[in-house]
Amino acid sequence: MSQPSRAPRAESRVQGPTEPGPMVSGPPGLSRRPRPRRIIAVGGGKGGIGKSMVSANLGVALAQSGANVLLVDVDLGGANLHTCLGVGQPSATLSDFLRRNKAQLEEVIVPTGVPGLSLIAGAQDALDAANLKYAQKQKLLRTLMGTSADYLILDLGAGTSFNTIDFFVLADHGVLVMLPEPTSVENAYRFAKAAFFRKLQQVESQYGIEDLVEDALTTREGALRTLHDVLAQARRKDPAIAERLERELSAFRIRLIVNQARTDADLSVGASVAAAWKKFFGIEMDVLGAIRYDDEAWRAVRKRRPVLIERPDSAAATAIQGIATRILALDGPPQRSAP
């Protein structure tokens, strides 16, 4: 399987959250941050897998739990998150902020009708919106990192472009949505692999492993292919650095959601993918849950309504509520800053 191509050096300077957490399966509790927040990026290897539906309803579920949630449609080439929420096309979108028509991000935030849940609609009026310039991406990343919401949910575009992967790697919870179908499983694996190597690119200078990452990204015979390969070479260079690198990369946890599961066998696809990822890459992948195929979810989409609002008792809504509960359990209860 082909490796992701080498990004320009300037692009690899994108940094993740400035406060690293301990090397455990979930980030530290929200109470440990003076301005509590978590970033959830929802991505997928292809379109049509229900990624925006998951983002919208996950936002509803977290808001219903009492969290302050901001949804951002970062699918810059095909924004439709507002449609999933039943919100009309806002007069101001993310493109207005990027083009500096609006100086502050707050000027493009709109209510959704769900208490505690706000939205920034995606760019729709520019053919080149999906191809952010480096300075634009840095501005957007810095601004999003400064929001005060308890949860910032980024609905990403499909595929493995550098912009999409950088937003995914930035997040505290990188959520990968897939269908229980062979092509979707393969695309999900490619997405995860691209995200992993992008993470490597972002820390290569910190650990002095530029040559190892360069080798891992080539397609020639005998090139490095997995975390095991990279760490083995790093240990030959410097065992202490290799140990630190292993701890950091072990904390890189992709969280998987299987959507539209029709059979009991479909429900186990996530565990199988996670096991294969662990076997070949040596790092864990968490399965947040599976959402059964549900006609009620389809009907809610047709009505431009979140299924958690339209049919909160449906199987799909129950599954999404369970996924939100698992995320909240990882993060711990939010604590409001003193006024």
Coordinates of C-alpha atoms in Angstrom, one line a residue:
M1 CA 0.0 0.0 0.0
S2 CA 1.4 3.4 -0.9
Q3 CA 2.8 5.7 1.6
P4 CA 1.6 9.4 2.1
S5 CA 3.8 11.8 0.2
R6 CA 6.3 14.0 2.0
A7 CA 4.8 17.4 2.9
P8 CA 6.7 20.7 2.5
R9 CA 8.9 21.4 5.6
A10 CA 7.0 24.5 6.4
E11 CA 3.8 22.5 6.6
S12 CA 5.2 20.1 9.2
R13 CA 5.5 22.9 11.7
V14 CA 1.8 22.7 12.7
Q15 CA 1.7 22.0 16.4
G16 CA -0.9 20.2 18.4
P17 CA -2.3 21.2 21.8
T18 CA 0.3 23.0 23.8
E19 CA -0.3 21.1 27.0
P20 CA 0.7 17.4 26.6
G21 CA -1.1 14.9 28.7
P22 CA 0.1 11.8 30.4
M23 CA 0.6 8.7 28.3
V24 CA -2.8 7.1 29.0
S25 CA -5.6 6.0 26.8
G26 CA -7.6 9.2 27.3
P27 CA -6.6 12.8 27.8
P28 CA -6.4 14.2 31.3
G29 CA -9.6 15.6 32.9
L30 CA -11.1 18.8 31.7
S31 CA -10.6 20.3 35.2
R32 CA -6.8 20.4 34.7
R33 CA -7.1 23.2 32.2
P34 CA -7.8 26.8 33.2
R35 CA -10.1 27.2 30.1
P36 CA -11.5 23.7 29.8
R37 CA -11.9 22.4 26.3
R38 CA -11.4 19.3 24.1
I39 CA -11.1 19.2 20.4
I40 CA -12.8 16.4 18.5
A41 CA -12.0 16.0 14.8
V42 CA -14.3 13.7 12.9
G43 CA -12.7 12.4 9.7
G44 CA -13.1 9.6 7.2
G45 CA -11.4 8.0 4.2
K46 CA -14.2 8.7 1.8
G47 CA -17.5 10.7 1.4
G48 CA -20.9 9.3 2.0
I49 CA -20.1 7.5 5.3
G50 CA -22.3 9.7 7.6
K51 CA -19.4 11.8 8.9
S52 CA -21.4 15.0 9.2
M53 CA -24.4 13.1 10.7
V54 CA -22.1 11.8 13.4
S55 CA -20.5 15.2 14.0
A56 CA -23.9 17.0 14.3
N57 CA -25.5 14.4 16.6
L58 CA -22.4 14.0 18.7
G59 CA -22.5 17.8 19.2
V60 CA -26.2 17.5 20.2
A61 CA -25.4 14.7 22.7
L62 CA -22.5 16.6 24.3
A63 CA -24.6 19.7 24.6
Q64 CA -27.5 17.8 26.2
S65 CA -25.0 16.5 28.8
G66 CA -24.4 20.2 29.9
A67 CA -21.3 21.0 27.9
N68 CA -20.8 24.1 25.8
V69 CA -20.2 22.9 22.3
L70 CA -19.0 24.6 19.1
L71 CA -19.4 22.7 15.8
V72 CA -17.1 23.9 13.0
D73 CA -17.6 22.7 9.4
V74 CA -14.1 22.3 8.1
D75 CA -15.2 20.4 5.0
L76 CA -14.0 23.4 3.0
G77 CA -14.8 21.8 -0.3
G78 CA -18.4 20.6 0.4
A79 CA -19.7 22.1 3.6
N80 CA -23.2 20.8 4.6
L81 CA -23.1 20.5 8.4
H82 CA -25.7 23.3 8.8
T83 CA -28.1 21.2 6.7
C84 CA -27.8 18.3 9.2
L85 CA -28.8 20.6 11.9
G86 CA -31.7 22.2 10.1
V87 CA -29.9 25.6 10.1
G88 CA -30.4 27.8 7.0
Q89 CA -27.4 28.9 5.1
P90 CA -25.8 31.5 7.4
S91 CA -25.0 34.9 6.0
A92 CA -21.5 34.7 7.4
T93 CA -19.3 31.5 7.1
L94 CA -15.8 30.3 7.8
S95 CA -14.7 31.8 4.5
D96 CA -15.6 35.3 5.7
F97 CA -13.2 34.8 8.6
L98 CA -10.5 33.4 6.4
R99 CA -10.8 36.2 3.9
R100 CA -10.9 38.8 6.7
N101 CA -14.4 40.0 5.9
K102 CA -15.0 39.2 9.5
A103 CA -12.2 40.0 11.9
Q104 CA -13.3 37.8 14.8
L105 CA -14.4 34.2 14.8
E106 CA -17.3 35.1 17.0
E107 CA -18.8 37.0 14.2
V108 CA -19.4 33.9 12.1
I109 CA -20.8 31.8 15.0
V110 CA -24.6 31.1 14.7
P111 CA -27.0 29.4 17.1
T112 CA -28.4 26.0 16.2
G113 CA -31.6 26.0 18.3
V114 CA -30.1 23.4 20.6
P115 CA -29.1 24.9 24.0
G116 CA -25.4 24.9 24.4
L117 CA -24.7 24.1 20.8
S118 CA -23.3 26.7 18.3
L119 CA -22.1 26.4 14.7
I120 CA -19.6 27.8 12.3
A121 CA -20.8 27.0 8.8
G122 CA -18.2 26.0 6.2
A123 CA -17.1 27.9 3.2
Q124 CA -19.3 27.5 0.2
D125 CA -18.7 30.4 -2.1
A126 CA -15.1 29.9 -3.2
L127 CA -13.8 27.3 -5.6
D128 CA -10.4 27.3 -3.9
A129 CA -11.7 27.2 -0.4
A130 CA -10.6 23.6 0.1
N131 CA -7.0 24.6 -0.6
L132 CA -6.1 26.7 2.4
K133 CA -2.8 28.6 2.2
Y134 CA -0.3 27.9 4.9
A135 CA -0.9 31.3 6.7
Q136 CA -4.7 30.8 6.5
K137 CA -4.4 27.4 8.1
Q138 CA -2.1 28.6 10.8
K139 CA -4.5 31.5 11.6
L140 CA -7.5 29.2 11.7
L141 CA -5.7 26.6 13.9
R142 CA -4.5 29.3 16.4
T143 CA -8.0 30.8 16.6
L144 CA -9.8 27.5 17.0
M145 CA -7.3 26.6 19.8
G146 CA -8.3 29.7 21.6
T147 CA -12.0 29.1 21.8
S148 CA -13.5 28.7 25.2
A149 CA -16.0 25.9 24.4
D150 CA -15.9 22.7 26.5
Y151 CA -16.0 20.8 23.2
L152 CA -14.9 22.0 19.8
I153 CA -16.0 19.5 17.1
L154 CA -14.4 19.7 13.7
D155 CA -16.3 18.1 10.8
L156 CA -13.5 17.4 8.4
G157 CA -13.6 16.8 4.6
A158 CA -13.2 13.3 3.3
G159 CA -9.9 12.0 2.2
T160 CA -6.3 12.5 3.3
S161 CA -5.3 15.9 2.1
F162 CA -2.7 17.6 4.3
N163 CA -5.2 20.2 5.5
T164 CA -7.6 17.4 6.6
I165 CA -4.9 15.3 8.3
D166 CA -3.4 18.3 10.1
F167 CA -6.8 19.1 11.7
F168 CA -7.2 15.5 12.6
V169 CA -3.8 15.2 14.3
L170 CA -4.4 18.4 16.1
A171 CA -7.4 17.0 18.0
D172 CA -7.5 15.5 21.5
H173 CA -9.9 12.9 20.0
G174 CA -9.3 12.0 16.4
V175 CA -12.5 10.2 15.5
L176 CA -12.5 8.0 12.4
V177 CA -15.8 7.1 10.9
M178 CA -16.2 4.1 8.6
L179 CA -18.8 1.7 7.2
P180 CA -18.6 -2.1 7.7
E181 CA -17.7 -2.5 4.0
P182 CA -14.4 -3.7 2.5
T183 CA -13.7 -0.5 0.5
S184 CA -14.5 1.7 3.6
V185 CA -12.3 -0.4 5.8
E186 CA -9.5 0.0 3.4
N187 CA -10.0 3.7 3.1
A188 CA -10.1 4.0 6.9
Y189 CA -6.8 2.2 7.2
R190 CA -5.2 4.5 4.7
F191 CA -6.6 7.5 6.6
A192 CA -5.2 6.2 9.9
K193 CA -1.8 5.4 8.3
A194 CA -1.6 8.9 6.7
A195 CA -2.4 10.5 10.1
F196 CA 0.2 8.4 11.9
F197 CA 3.0 9.4 9.4
R198 CA 1.8 13.0 9.6
K199 CA 2.3 12.8 13.3
L200 CA 5.8 11.5 12.7
Q201 CA 6.5 14.4 10.4
Q202 CA 5.5 16.9 13.1
V203 CA 7.8 15.5 15.8
E204 CA 10.8 14.5 13.5
S205 CA 12.9 17.5 14.3
Q206 CA 12.2 17.3 18.0
Y207 CA 13.7 13.7 18.1
G208 CA 16.2 14.1 15.3
I209 CA 14.7 11.4 13.2
E210 CA 14.2 13.3 9.9
D211 CA 16.1 10.6 8.0
L212 CA 14.0 7.8 9.4
V213 CA 10.7 9.6 8.6
E214 CA 12.0 10.3 5.1
D215 CA 12.8 6.6 4.7
A216 CA 9.4 5.6 6.0
L217 CA 7.6 7.8 3.5
T218 CA 9.4 6.4 0.4
T219 CA 8.0 3.7 -1.7
R220 CA 11.2 1.9 -2.4
E221 CA 11.8 -1.8 -1.5
G222 CA 13.0 -2.2 2.0
A223 CA 11.8 1.1 3.3
L224 CA 10.5 1.5 6.9
R225 CA 6.8 0.7 7.1
T226 CA 5.6 0.6 10.7
L227 CA 6.2 2.1 14.1
H228 CA 8.1 -1.1 15.0
D229 CA 10.5 -0.3 12.0
V230 CA 11.0 3.3 12.9
L231 CA 11.6 2.6 16.6
A232 CA 14.1 -0.2 15.9
Q233 CA 16.1 2.2 13.8
A234 CA 15.8 5.0 16.4
R235 CA 17.1 2.7 19.1
R236 CA 20.2 2.0 17.1
K237 CA 20.8 5.8 17.0
D238 CA 19.8 6.7 20.5
P239 CA 17.9 4.4 22.9
A240 CA 16.9 7.2 25.2
I241 CA 15.3 9.3 22.4
A242 CA 13.7 6.2 21.0
E243 CA 12.0 5.5 24.4
R244 CA 10.6 9.1 24.6
L245 CA 9.4 8.8 21.0
E246 CA 7.7 5.5 21.7
R247 CA 5.8 7.1 24.7
E248 CA 4.7 10.0 22.6
L249 CA 3.5 7.9 19.7
S250 CA 1.8 5.4 21.9
A251 CA -0.4 8.3 23.1
F252 CA -1.6 8.9 19.5
R253 CA -4.9 7.2 19.7
I254 CA -7.4 7.1 16.9
R255 CA -11.0 6.5 18.0
L256 CA -13.1 4.5 15.6
I257 CA -16.8 4.6 15.0
V258 CA -18.5 2.1 12.7
N259 CA -21.6 3.6 11.1
Q260 CA -24.6 1.9 9.5
A261 CA -24.0 -1.6 11.0
R262 CA -26.7 -3.9 9.7
T263 CA -25.7 -7.3 11.2
D264 CA -24.1 -8.6 14.4
A265 CA -21.0 -9.3 12.3
D266 CA -20.9 -5.6 11.3
L267 CA -20.8 -4.7 15.0
S268 CA -17.5 -6.5 15.4
V269 CA -15.8 -4.9 12.4
G270 CA -14.4 -2.1 14.5
A271 CA -12.7 -4.5 16.9
S272 CA -11.1 -6.3 14.0
V273 CA -9.8 -3.1 12.4
A274 CA -8.3 -2.1 15.8
A275 CA -6.7 -5.5 16.3
A276 CA -5.1 -5.3 12.8
W277 CA -3.9 -1.8 13.5
K278 CA -2.3 -2.9 16.7
K279 CA -0.7 -5.9 15.1
F280 CA 0.9 -4.0 12.2
F281 CA 1.6 -0.6 13.8
G282 CA 2.1 -1.5 17.4
I283 CA -0.2 1.2 18.8
E284 CA -3.7 1.1 20.1
M285 CA -6.9 2.2 18.3
D286 CA -9.9 2.7 20.5
V287 CA -13.4 1.6 19.3
L288 CA -15.9 4.2 20.5
G289 CA -18.9 2.2 19.3
A290 CA -21.1 1.2 16.4
I291 CA -24.2 2.9 15.1
R292 CA -26.8 0.4 13.7
Y293 CA -28.4 1.2 10.4
D294 CA -31.6 2.9 11.3
D295 CA -34.5 4.1 9.0
E296 CA -35.2 6.7 11.7
A297 CA -31.8 8.3 11.1
W298 CA -32.4 8.3 7.4
R299 CA -35.8 10.0 7.9
A300 CA -34.2 12.6 10.3
V301 CA -31.6 13.5 7.6
R302 CA -34.4 13.9 5.1
K303 CA -36.1 16.3 7.5
R304 CA -32.8 18.2 8.1
R305 CA -33.0 17.3 11.8
P306 CA -30.6 15.6 14.1
V307 CA -31.8 12.2 15.0
L308 CA -31.2 12.9 18.7
I309 CA -33.8 15.6 18.4
E310 CA -36.2 14.0 16.0
R311 CA -36.2 10.5 17.4
P312 CA -34.1 10.3 20.6
D313 CA -35.5 6.9 21.4
S314 CA -34.2 5.3 18.1
A315 CA -31.4 2.8 17.9
A316 CA -29.1 5.3 16.1
A317 CA -29.7 8.0 18.7
T318 CA -29.1 5.6 21.6
A319 CA -25.8 4.5 20.0
I320 CA -24.6 8.1 19.6
Q321 CA -25.6 8.9 23.1
G322 CA -23.4 5.9 24.2
I323 CA -20.5 7.2 22.2
A324 CA -20.8 10.7 23.8
T325 CA -20.9 9.1 27.2
R326 CA -17.6 7.2 26.5
I327 CA -16.0 10.5 25.4
L328 CA -17.1 12.2 28.5
A329 CA -15.8 9.3 30.6
L330 CA -12.4 9.7 29.0
D331 CA -12.3 13.5 29.7
G332 CA -13.9 13.7 33.1
P333 CA -16.5 16.2 34.2
P334 CA -15.9 19.8 33.0
Q335 CA -15.4 22.5 35.6
R336 CA -16.3 26.1 34.8
S337 CA -13.7 28.8 35.4
A338 CA -14.5 31.2 38.2
P339 CA -16.0 34.5 36.9

